[in-house]
Short mmCIF file of C-alpha atoms and ligand atoms in Angstrom, two decimals:
data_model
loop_
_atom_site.label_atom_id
_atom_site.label_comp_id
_atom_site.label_asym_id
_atom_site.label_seq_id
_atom_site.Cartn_x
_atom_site.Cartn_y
_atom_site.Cartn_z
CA UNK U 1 -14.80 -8.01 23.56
CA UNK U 2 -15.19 -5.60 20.61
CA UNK U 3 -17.43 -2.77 20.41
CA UNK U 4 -17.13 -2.78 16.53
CA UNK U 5 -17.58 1.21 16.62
CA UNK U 6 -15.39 3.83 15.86
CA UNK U 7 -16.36 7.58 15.98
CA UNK U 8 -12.89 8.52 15.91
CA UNK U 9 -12.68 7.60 11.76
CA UNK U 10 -15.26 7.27 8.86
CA UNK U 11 -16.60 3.78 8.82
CA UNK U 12 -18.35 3.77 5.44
CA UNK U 13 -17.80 5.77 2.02
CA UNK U 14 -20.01 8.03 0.22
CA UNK U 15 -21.37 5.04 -1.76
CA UNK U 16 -21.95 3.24 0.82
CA UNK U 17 -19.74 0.74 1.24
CA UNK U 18 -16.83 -0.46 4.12
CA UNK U 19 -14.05 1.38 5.43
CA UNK U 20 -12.47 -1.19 7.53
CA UNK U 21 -10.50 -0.32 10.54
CA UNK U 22 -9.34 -2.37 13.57
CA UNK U 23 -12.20 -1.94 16.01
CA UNK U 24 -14.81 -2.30 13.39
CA UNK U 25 -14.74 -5.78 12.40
CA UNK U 26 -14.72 -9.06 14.71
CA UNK U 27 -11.82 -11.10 13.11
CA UNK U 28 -13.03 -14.31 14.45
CA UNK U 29 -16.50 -14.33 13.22
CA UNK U 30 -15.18 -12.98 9.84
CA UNK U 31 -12.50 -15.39 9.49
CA UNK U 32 -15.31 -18.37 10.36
CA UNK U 33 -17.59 -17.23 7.57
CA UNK U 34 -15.15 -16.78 4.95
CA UNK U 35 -13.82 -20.02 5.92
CA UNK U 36 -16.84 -21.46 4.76
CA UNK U 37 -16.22 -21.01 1.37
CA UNK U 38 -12.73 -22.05 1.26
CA UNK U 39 -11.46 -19.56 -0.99
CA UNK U 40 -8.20 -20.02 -2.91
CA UNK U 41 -6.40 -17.24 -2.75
CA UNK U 42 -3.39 -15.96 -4.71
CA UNK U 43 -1.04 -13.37 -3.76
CA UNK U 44 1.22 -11.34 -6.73
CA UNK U 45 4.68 -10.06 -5.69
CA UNK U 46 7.90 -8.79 -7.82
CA UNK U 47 11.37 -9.21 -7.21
CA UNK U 48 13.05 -8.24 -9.77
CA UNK U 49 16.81 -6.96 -9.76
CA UNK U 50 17.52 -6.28 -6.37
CA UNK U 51 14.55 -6.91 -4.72
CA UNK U 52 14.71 -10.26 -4.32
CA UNK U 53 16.28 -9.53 -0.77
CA UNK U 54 12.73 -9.11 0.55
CA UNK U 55 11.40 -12.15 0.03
CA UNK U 56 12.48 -13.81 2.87
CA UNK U 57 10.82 -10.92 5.16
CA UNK U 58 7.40 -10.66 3.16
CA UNK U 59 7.31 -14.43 3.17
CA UNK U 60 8.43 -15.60 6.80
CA UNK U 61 5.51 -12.61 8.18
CA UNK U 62 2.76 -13.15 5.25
CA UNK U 63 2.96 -17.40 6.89
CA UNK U 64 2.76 -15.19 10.63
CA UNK U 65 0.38 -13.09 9.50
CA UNK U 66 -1.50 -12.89 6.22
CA UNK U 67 -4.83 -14.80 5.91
CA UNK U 68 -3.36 -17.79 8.57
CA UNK U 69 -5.45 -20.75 8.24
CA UNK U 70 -6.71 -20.25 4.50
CA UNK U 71 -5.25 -21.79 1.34
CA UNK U 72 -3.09 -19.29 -0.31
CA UNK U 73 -0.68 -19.66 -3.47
CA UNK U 74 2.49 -16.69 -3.60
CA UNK U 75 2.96 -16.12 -7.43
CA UNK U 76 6.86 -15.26 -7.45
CA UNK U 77 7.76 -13.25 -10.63
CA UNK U 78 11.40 -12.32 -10.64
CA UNK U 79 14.26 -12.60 -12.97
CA UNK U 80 16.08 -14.21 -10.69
CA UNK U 81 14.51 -17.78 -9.75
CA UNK U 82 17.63 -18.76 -7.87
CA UNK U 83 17.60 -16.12 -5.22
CA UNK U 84 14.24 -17.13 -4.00
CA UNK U 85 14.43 -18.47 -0.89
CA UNK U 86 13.28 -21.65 0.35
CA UNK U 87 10.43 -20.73 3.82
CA UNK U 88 8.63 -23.25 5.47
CA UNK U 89 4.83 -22.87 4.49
CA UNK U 90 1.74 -23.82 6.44
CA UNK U 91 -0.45 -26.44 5.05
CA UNK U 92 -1.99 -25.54 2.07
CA UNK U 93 0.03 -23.39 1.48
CA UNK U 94 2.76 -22.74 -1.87
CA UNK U 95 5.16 -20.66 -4.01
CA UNK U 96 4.84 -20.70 -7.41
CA UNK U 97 8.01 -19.23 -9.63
CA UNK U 98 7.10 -16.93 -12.60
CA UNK U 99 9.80 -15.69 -14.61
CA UNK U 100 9.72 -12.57 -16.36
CA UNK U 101 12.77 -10.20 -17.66
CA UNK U 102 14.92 -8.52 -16.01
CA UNK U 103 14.53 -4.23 -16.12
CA UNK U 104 17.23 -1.57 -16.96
CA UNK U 105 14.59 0.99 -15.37
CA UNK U 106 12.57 0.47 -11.97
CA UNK U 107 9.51 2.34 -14.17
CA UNK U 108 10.05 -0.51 -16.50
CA UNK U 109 8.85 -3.05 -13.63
CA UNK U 110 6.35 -1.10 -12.06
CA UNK U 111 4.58 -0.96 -15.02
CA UNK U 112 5.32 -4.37 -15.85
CA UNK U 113 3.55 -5.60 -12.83
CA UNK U 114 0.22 -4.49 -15.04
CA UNK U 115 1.00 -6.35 -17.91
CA UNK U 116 2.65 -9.68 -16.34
CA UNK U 117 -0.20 -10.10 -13.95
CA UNK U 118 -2.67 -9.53 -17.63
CA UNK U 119 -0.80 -12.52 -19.43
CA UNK U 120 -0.21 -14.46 -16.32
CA UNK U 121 -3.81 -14.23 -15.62
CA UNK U 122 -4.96 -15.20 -18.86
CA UNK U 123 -2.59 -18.34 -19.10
CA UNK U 124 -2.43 -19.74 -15.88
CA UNK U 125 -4.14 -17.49 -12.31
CA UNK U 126 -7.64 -17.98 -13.52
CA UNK U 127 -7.94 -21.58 -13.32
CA UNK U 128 -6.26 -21.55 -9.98
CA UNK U 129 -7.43 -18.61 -7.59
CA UNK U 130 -10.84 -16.96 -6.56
CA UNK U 131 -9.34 -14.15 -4.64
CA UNK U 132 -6.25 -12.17 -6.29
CA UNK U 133 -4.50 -9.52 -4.26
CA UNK U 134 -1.33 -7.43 -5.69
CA UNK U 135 1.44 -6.80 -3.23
CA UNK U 136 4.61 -5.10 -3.23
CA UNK U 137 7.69 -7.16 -1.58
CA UNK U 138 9.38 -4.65 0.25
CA UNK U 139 7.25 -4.53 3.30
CA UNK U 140 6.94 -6.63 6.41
CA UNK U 141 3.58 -7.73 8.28
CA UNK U 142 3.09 -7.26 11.26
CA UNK U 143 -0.58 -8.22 12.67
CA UNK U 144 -3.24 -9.72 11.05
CA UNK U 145 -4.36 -9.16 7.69
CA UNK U 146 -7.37 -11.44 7.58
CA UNK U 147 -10.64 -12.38 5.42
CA UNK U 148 -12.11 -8.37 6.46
CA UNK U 149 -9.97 -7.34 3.19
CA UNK U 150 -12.57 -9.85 1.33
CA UNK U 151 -14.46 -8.51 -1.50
CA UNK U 152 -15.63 -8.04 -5.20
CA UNK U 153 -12.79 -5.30 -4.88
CA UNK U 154 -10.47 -4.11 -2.42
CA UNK U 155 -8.39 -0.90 -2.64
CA UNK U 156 -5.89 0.71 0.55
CA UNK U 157 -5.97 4.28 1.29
CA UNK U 158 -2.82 6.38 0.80
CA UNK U 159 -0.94 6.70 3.98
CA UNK U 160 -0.33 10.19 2.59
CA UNK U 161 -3.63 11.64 1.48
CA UNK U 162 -6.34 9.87 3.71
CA UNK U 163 -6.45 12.84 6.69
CA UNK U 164 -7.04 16.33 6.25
CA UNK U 165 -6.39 16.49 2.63
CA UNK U 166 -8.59 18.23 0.08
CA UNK U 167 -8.69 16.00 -3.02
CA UNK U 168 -7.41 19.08 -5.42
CA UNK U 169 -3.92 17.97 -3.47
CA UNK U 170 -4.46 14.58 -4.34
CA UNK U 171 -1.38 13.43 -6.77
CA UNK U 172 -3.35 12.42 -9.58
CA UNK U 173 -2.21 12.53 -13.07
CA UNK U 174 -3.30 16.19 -13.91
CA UNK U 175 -2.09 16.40 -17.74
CA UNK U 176 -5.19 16.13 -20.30
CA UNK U 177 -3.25 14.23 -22.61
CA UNK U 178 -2.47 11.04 -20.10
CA UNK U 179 -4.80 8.56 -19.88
CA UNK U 180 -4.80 8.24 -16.12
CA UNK U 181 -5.99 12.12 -16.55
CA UNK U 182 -8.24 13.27 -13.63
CA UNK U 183 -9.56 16.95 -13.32
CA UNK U 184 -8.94 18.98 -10.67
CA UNK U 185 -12.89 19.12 -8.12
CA UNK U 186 -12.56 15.16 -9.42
CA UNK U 187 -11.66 11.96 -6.90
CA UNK U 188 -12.98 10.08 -3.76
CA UNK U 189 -9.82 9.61 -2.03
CA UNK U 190 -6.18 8.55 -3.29
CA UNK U 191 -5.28 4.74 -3.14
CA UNK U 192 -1.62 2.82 -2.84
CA UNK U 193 -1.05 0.66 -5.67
CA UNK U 194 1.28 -1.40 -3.03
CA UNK U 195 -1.87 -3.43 -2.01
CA UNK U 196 -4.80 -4.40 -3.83
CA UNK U 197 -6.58 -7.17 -3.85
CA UNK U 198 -10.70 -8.66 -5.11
CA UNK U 199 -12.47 -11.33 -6.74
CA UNK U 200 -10.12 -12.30 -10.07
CA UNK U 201 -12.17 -11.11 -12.50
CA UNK U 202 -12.66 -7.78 -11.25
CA UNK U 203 -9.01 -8.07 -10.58
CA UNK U 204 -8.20 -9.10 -14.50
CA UNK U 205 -10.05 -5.88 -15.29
CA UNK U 206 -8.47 -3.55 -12.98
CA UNK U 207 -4.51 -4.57 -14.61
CA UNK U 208 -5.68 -4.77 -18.14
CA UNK U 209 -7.02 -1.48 -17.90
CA UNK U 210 -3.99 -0.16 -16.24
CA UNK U 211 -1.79 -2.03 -18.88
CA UNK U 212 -3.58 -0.82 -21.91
CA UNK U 213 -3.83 2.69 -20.72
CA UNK U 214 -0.28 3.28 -19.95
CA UNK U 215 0.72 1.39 -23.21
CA UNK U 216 -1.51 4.08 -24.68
CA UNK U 217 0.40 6.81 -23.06
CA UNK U 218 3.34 5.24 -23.72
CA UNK U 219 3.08 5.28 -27.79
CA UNK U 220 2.20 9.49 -27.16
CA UNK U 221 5.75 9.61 -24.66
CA UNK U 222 3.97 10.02 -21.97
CA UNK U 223 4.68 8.58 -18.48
CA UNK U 224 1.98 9.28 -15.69
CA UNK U 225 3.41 10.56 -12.42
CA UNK U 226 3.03 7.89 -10.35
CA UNK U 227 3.01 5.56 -12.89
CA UNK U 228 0.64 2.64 -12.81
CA UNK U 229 -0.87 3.89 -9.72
CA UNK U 230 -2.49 6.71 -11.70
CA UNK U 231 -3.66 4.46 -13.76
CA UNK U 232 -4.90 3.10 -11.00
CA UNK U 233 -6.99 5.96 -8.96
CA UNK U 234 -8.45 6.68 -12.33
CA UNK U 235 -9.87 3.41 -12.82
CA UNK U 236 -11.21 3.54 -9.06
CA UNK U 237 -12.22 6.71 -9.34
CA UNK U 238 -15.29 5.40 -12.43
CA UNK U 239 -15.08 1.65 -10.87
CA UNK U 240 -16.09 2.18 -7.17
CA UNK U 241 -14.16 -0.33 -5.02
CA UNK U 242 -16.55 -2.55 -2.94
CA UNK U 243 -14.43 -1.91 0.23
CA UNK U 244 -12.14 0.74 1.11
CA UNK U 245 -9.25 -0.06 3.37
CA UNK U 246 -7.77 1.84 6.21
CA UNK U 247 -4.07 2.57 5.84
CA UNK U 248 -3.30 -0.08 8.34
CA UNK U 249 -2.93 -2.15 5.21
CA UNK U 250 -0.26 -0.31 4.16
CA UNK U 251 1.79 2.05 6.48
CA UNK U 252 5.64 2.61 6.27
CA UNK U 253 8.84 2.35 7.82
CA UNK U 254 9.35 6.33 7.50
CA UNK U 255 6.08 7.32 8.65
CA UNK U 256 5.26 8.46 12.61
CA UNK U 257 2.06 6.42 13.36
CA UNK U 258 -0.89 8.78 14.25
CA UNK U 259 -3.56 7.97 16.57
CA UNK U 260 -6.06 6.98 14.44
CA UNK U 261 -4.01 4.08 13.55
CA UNK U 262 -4.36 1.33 15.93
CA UNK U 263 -2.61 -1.00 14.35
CA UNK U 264 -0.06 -1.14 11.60
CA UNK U 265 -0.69 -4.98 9.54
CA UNK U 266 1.73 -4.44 6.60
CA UNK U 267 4.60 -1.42 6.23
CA UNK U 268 6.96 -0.42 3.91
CA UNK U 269 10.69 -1.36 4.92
CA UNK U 270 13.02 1.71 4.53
CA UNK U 271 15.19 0.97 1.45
CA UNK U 272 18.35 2.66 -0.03
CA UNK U 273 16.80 4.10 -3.25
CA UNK U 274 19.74 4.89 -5.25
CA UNK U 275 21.30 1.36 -4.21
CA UNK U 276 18.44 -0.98 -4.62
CA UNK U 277 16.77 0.45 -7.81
CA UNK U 278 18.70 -0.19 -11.24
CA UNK U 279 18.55 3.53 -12.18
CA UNK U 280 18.38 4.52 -9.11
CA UNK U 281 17.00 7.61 -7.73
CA UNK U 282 12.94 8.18 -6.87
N1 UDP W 1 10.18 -3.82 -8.03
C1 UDP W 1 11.14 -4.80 -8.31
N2 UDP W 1 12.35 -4.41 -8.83
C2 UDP W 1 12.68 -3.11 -9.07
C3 UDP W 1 11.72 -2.12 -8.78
C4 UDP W 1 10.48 -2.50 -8.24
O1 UDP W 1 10.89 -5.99 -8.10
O2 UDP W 1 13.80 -2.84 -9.52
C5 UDP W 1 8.84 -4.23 -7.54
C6 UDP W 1 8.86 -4.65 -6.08
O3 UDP W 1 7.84 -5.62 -5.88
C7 UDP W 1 8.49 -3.36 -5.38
C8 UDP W 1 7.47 -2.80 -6.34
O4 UDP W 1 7.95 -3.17 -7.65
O5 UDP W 1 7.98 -3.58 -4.10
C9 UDP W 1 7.26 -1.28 -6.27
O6 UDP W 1 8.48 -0.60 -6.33
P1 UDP W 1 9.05 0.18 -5.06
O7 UDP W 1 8.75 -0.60 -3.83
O8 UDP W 1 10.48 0.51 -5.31
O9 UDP W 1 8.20 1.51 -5.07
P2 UDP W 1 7.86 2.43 -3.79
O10 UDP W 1 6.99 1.61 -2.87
O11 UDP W 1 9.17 2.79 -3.16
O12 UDP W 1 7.14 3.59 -4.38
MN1 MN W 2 7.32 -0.41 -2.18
#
């Protein structure tokens, strides 16, 4: 039986809309009324360089885990179409291969995810999908991640920022000249760019912007600080999401699990930094 209350956490944000936590939500009624509608839904990830290793881990608990039961399409895009590995996939289920370069900087593919996902989009994911979500591949699953993260527009809380912290600490871009710029007194909360997800559309205009804008920095030399996730809270920050997600959606592997978190449904692996990445470093 759930109680679908929590008075431990914040439910709802200031404009009103979903905070979703385990305990608020009853997965089996949600799942039945999504279900309805059938949705296709596509799933971005990256392996490029190095990074194809995780495949096999995101892939193997995404079939255990991630939206079980609804039709689902993993868009591939790595430089490397030979190291992806061949998983067993429910019905309905597929992999489709993109290939895109290979990077001489990690920034280079970060960024990149914002303009491959704009082209890829455009030429091919809009005739296919209804619901796009935007994943990075070094993470496992672990419990359900089900039809609850549904909506126009989607967007995880920070692991880092989402308790106790005032949002003139949040890590936003803080340099006037950047176009992920946010002023200090500014910002609803801070939001991973390792999970995202909405209707494709709203999706379509979330990367372009982030594209465009740090192609725009880019010609003036500069490089936001967390790169396309500036880009990112920025655009949230003027373009409400239409649910907020608990960090449950995206914990990690180095983080001590507080109480308020009753379940972890995707986290980070731990990775070697200076071994995986192809300059290295953080
Ligand atoms: N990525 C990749 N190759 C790289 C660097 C990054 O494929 O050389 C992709 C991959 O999907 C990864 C995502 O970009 O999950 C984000 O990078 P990373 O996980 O290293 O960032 P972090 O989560 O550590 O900030
Ligand atoms: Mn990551």
């Amino acid at each position: 039986m759930y109680f679908l209350r929590r008075t431990d956490v914040n439910c709802v944000t200031n404009w009103n809309v979903p905070l979703v936590w385990e305990g608020t939500f009853d997965p089996i009624v949600i799942d039945a009324i999504y279900k309805k509608t059938n949705p296709r839904v596509g799933v971005m990830i990256f392996a490029v360089g190095k990074y194809t290793r995780f495949l096999k881990g995101f892939l193997e608990t995404g079939e255990k885990h991630f939206l079980t039961d609804f039709r689902v399409t993993y868009y591939i895009f790595t430089d490397n179409e030979k190291e992806v590995p061949a998983i067993a996939l429910d019905e309905g289920r597929k992999i489709t291969v993109l290939p895109v370069p290979s990077a001489r900087r990690w920034q280079e593919v970060v960024f990149g995810r914002m303009k491959w996902a704009t082209i890829t989009i455009d030429k091919q994911i809009r005739n296919e999908t209804d619901y796009l979500f935007l994943m990075d591949v070094d993470s496992l699953f672990h419990h359900r991640f089900g039809a609850e993260s549904f909506s126009r527009l989607s967007a995880v809380l920070h692991r880092g920022y989402y308790k106790n912290t005032e949002r003139v600490h949040f890590p936003y871009e803080r340099n006037p000249e950047s176009r992920a710029y946010i002023p200090v007194g500014e910002g609803d909360y801070y939001y991973t760019a390792a999970v995202l997800g909405g209707y494709l559309e709203d999706i379509y205009n979330l990367v372009r912007y982030c594209y465009e804008h740090s192609e725009e920095d880019a010609r003036n030399n500069i490089e936001a600080v967390w790169q396309e996730e500036s880009h990112l809270n920025k655009y949230l920050l003027y373009n409400k999401p239409t649910k907020v997600l608990s960090p449950e959606y995206l914990w990690s592997d180095y983080t001590k699990i507080p109480a308020d978190i009753k379940v972890v449904r995707i986290s980070q692996l731990k990775k070697n930094y200076a071994e995986v990445r192809p300059n290295g470093g953080h």
